[in-house]
Amino acid sequence: MGQSKDVVAQALKERVYATFTGLAIVLVLRSHESTPQAATFSLVIGVLGITVAGFAAEVIAHLAAHASLPDRRELSRMFRVASGAFASVGVPVVLLLLSWPDWITLTGALQAATWVYLATLALIGWAAVRRTDLSWWKQSLALGALVLLGGIVIVLQLLAHA
């Protein structure tokens, strides 16, 4: 049995939040002196933080909307949705781990991680727009708007962490 569209949308939303968070962390790390170990720790802890925050938000929203604690099935769904966001650190962490023994430079790992995060966001946006029934030119406009919004998010995150 497949997941409902709402669960897929929630999981995708959490993945986008975690991807933006990871991207912001990587961009900030690129502008500061760091060690590969400290950079890896910062990225993992930062994305873990947003993942736990997403889970907490789900529980709080359930309490507010239903005036009760989530049952075991709901709690399990919330955990799956939130934990899926943590997967966004996978490739970037591997890249950073490769910099520990100097197989690649930390700068190179952070640059590659930046591109991984940007490509992930682009792919998610493109896939979302492609699923619509809009004409090609409206899909292009929608994707352009998503890119613009993504750029604004990145600039705001960089300003907040500068």
GROMACS .gro file of C-alpha atoms in nm:
model
  162
    1MET     CA    1   0.000   0.000   0.000
    2GLY     CA    2   0.142   0.340  -0.102
    3GLN     CA    3   0.166   0.648   0.113
    4SER     CA    4  -0.106   0.910   0.094
    5LYS     CA    5  -0.033   1.227  -0.102
    6ASP     CA    6  -0.046   1.423   0.225
    7VAL     CA    7   0.224   1.209   0.385
    8VAL     CA    8   0.440   1.236   0.073
    9ALA     CA    9   0.391   1.614   0.072
   10GLN     CA   10   0.482   1.639   0.441
   11ALA     CA   11   0.794   1.427   0.394
   12LEU     CA   12   0.899   1.631   0.093
   13LYS     CA   13   0.841   1.955   0.284
   14GLU     CA   14   1.064   1.833   0.568
   15ARG     CA   15   1.329   1.726   0.317
   16VAL     CA   16   1.326   2.072   0.159
   17TYR     CA   17   1.362   2.239   0.501
   18ALA     CA   18   1.654   2.012   0.589
   19THR     CA   19   1.815   2.069   0.249
   20PHE     CA   20   1.795   2.447   0.288
   21THR     CA   21   1.936   2.414   0.640
   22GLY     CA   22   2.222   2.194   0.520
   23LEU     CA   23   2.295   2.434   0.236
   24ALA     CA   24   2.305   2.732   0.473
   25ILE     CA   25   2.540   2.549   0.707
   26VAL     CA   26   2.771   2.448   0.422
   27LEU     CA   27   2.775   2.802   0.284
   28VAL     CA   28   2.859   2.946   0.625
   29LEU     CA   29   3.131   2.684   0.679
   30ARG     CA   30   3.285   2.784   0.346
   31SER     CA   31   3.339   3.135   0.480
   32HIS     CA   32   3.497   3.030   0.812
   33GLU     CA   33   3.813   2.847   0.912
   34SER     CA   34   3.723   2.496   1.024
   35THR     CA   35   3.849   2.142   1.043
   36PRO     CA   36   3.688   1.855   0.854
   37GLN     CA   37   3.572   1.705   1.185
   38ALA     CA   38   3.418   2.031   1.310
   39ALA     CA   39   3.250   2.093   0.973
   40THR     CA   40   3.102   1.742   0.970
   41PHE     CA   41   2.981   1.781   1.329
   42SER     CA   42   2.824   2.121   1.250
   43LEU     CA   43   2.640   1.986   0.948
   44VAL     CA   44   2.512   1.671   1.120
   45ILE     CA   45   2.403   1.855   1.435
   46GLY     CA   46   2.241   2.138   1.237
   47VAL     CA   47   2.035   1.907   1.018
   48LEU     CA   48   1.955   1.681   1.312
   49GLY     CA   49   1.829   1.992   1.492
   50ILE     CA   50   1.591   2.086   1.210
   51THR     CA   51   1.478   1.723   1.188
   52VAL     CA   52   1.393   1.708   1.558
   53ALA     CA   53   1.225   2.050   1.530
   54GLY     CA   54   1.010   1.916   1.246
   55PHE     CA   55   0.907   1.617   1.458
   56ALA     CA   56   0.827   1.843   1.754
   57ALA     CA   57   0.622   2.070   1.527
   58GLU     CA   58   0.420   1.771   1.404
   59VAL     CA   59   0.343   1.659   1.760
   60ILE     CA   60   0.250   2.011   1.870
   61ALA     CA   61   0.028   2.061   1.564
   62HIS     CA   62  -0.145   1.728   1.634
   63LEU     CA   63  -0.204   1.827   1.998
   64ALA     CA   64  -0.348   2.163   1.892
   65ALA     CA   65  -0.568   2.022   1.614
   66HIS     CA   66  -0.692   1.704   1.785
   67ALA     CA   67  -0.670   1.797   2.156
   68SER     CA   68  -0.502   1.463   2.220
   69LEU     CA   69  -0.168   1.291   2.196
   70PRO     CA   70  -0.099   1.112   1.868
   71ASP     CA   71  -0.158   0.738   1.877
   72ARG     CA   72   0.120   0.490   1.800
   73ARG     CA   73   0.040   0.482   1.427
   74GLU     CA   74   0.037   0.863   1.400
   75LEU     CA   75   0.354   0.895   1.606
   76SER     CA   76   0.525   0.642   1.380
   77ARG     CA   77   0.415   0.834   1.068
   78MET     CA   78   0.541   1.160   1.220
   79PHE     CA   79   0.875   1.000   1.301
   80ARG     CA   80   0.911   0.859   0.947
   81VAL     CA   81   0.826   1.196   0.793
   82ALA     CA   82   1.072   1.385   1.015
   83SER     CA   83   1.353   1.131   0.996
   84GLY     CA   84   1.339   1.131   0.616
   85ALA     CA   85   1.464   1.489   0.632
   86PHE     CA   86   1.785   1.373   0.800
   87ALA     CA   87   1.872   1.178   0.485
   88SER     CA   88   1.959   1.512   0.325
   89VAL     CA   89   2.300   1.500   0.498
   90GLY     CA   90   2.397   1.168   0.337
   91VAL     CA   91   2.608   1.270   0.037
   92PRO     CA   92   2.743   1.592   0.194
   93VAL     CA   93   2.861   1.398   0.502
   94VAL     CA   94   3.034   1.140   0.281
   95LEU     CA   95   3.210   1.427   0.103
   96LEU     CA   96   3.317   1.578   0.434
   97LEU     CA   97   3.435   1.239   0.562
   98LEU     CA   98   3.656   1.212   0.253
   99SER     CA   99   3.828   1.530   0.366
  100TRP     CA  100   3.923   1.380   0.706
  101PRO     CA  101   4.217   1.178   0.563
  102ASP     CA  102   4.287   1.452   0.305
  103TRP     CA  103   4.155   1.247   0.014
  104ILE     CA  104   3.990   1.573  -0.089
  105THR     CA  105   4.033   1.919   0.061
  106LEU     CA  106   3.778   2.055   0.304
  107THR     CA  107   3.720   2.344   0.063
  108GLY     CA  108   3.654   2.095  -0.218
  109ALA     CA  109   3.420   1.890   0.000
  110LEU     CA  110   3.223   2.200   0.101
  111GLN     CA  111   3.202   2.319  -0.261
  112ALA     CA  112   3.082   1.977  -0.375
  113ALA     CA  113   2.830   1.964  -0.087
  114THR     CA  114   2.700   2.306  -0.193
  115TRP     CA  115   2.639   2.175  -0.544
  116VAL     CA  116   2.473   1.859  -0.408
  117TYR     CA  117   2.231   2.068  -0.203
  118LEU     CA  118   2.159   2.306  -0.492
  119ALA     CA  119   2.104   2.014  -0.731
  120THR     CA  120   1.873   1.849  -0.478
  121LEU     CA  121   1.661   2.163  -0.447
  122ALA     CA  122   1.655   2.208  -0.824
  123LEU     CA  123   1.552   1.847  -0.880
  124ILE     CA  124   1.277   1.864  -0.620
  125GLY     CA  125   1.144   2.190  -0.770
  126TRP     CA  126   1.163   2.057  -1.124
  127ALA     CA  127   0.988   1.731  -1.031
  128ALA     CA  128   0.714   1.920  -0.848
  129VAL     CA  129   0.651   2.158  -1.138
  130ARG     CA  130   0.658   1.873  -1.393
  131ARG     CA  131   0.375   1.697  -1.208
  132THR     CA  132   0.140   1.987  -1.273
  133ASP     CA  133  -0.099   2.016  -1.567
  134LEU     CA  134   0.039   2.360  -1.654
  135SER     CA  135   0.160   2.438  -2.004
  136TRP     CA  136   0.538   2.431  -2.056
  137TRP     CA  137   0.573   2.808  -2.033
  138LYS     CA  138   0.373   2.825  -1.709
  139GLN     CA  139   0.586   2.542  -1.571
  140SER     CA  140   0.895   2.744  -1.665
  141LEU     CA  141   0.755   3.052  -1.488
  142ALA     CA  142   0.667   2.845  -1.181
  143LEU     CA  143   1.016   2.692  -1.172
  144GLY     CA  144   1.168   3.039  -1.213
  145ALA     CA  145   0.957   3.163  -0.921
  146LEU     CA  146   1.073   2.867  -0.710
  147VAL     CA  147   1.437   2.942  -0.799
  148LEU     CA  148   1.384   3.307  -0.702
  149LEU     CA  149   1.225   3.207  -0.370
  150GLY     CA  150   1.509   2.963  -0.307
  151GLY     CA  151   1.761   3.237  -0.375
  152ILE     CA  152   1.584   3.465  -0.128
  153VAL     CA  153   1.590   3.190   0.136
  154ILE     CA  154   1.963   3.134   0.082
  155VAL     CA  155   2.042   3.507   0.106
  156LEU     CA  156   1.834   3.540   0.425
  157GLN     CA  157   2.005   3.237   0.581
  158LEU     CA  158   2.347   3.372   0.491
  159LEU     CA  159   2.260   3.710   0.643
  160ALA     CA  160   2.142   3.538   0.959
  161HIS     CA  161   2.461   3.333   0.991
  162ALA     CA  162   2.712   3.593   0.874
   0.00000   0.00000   0.00000
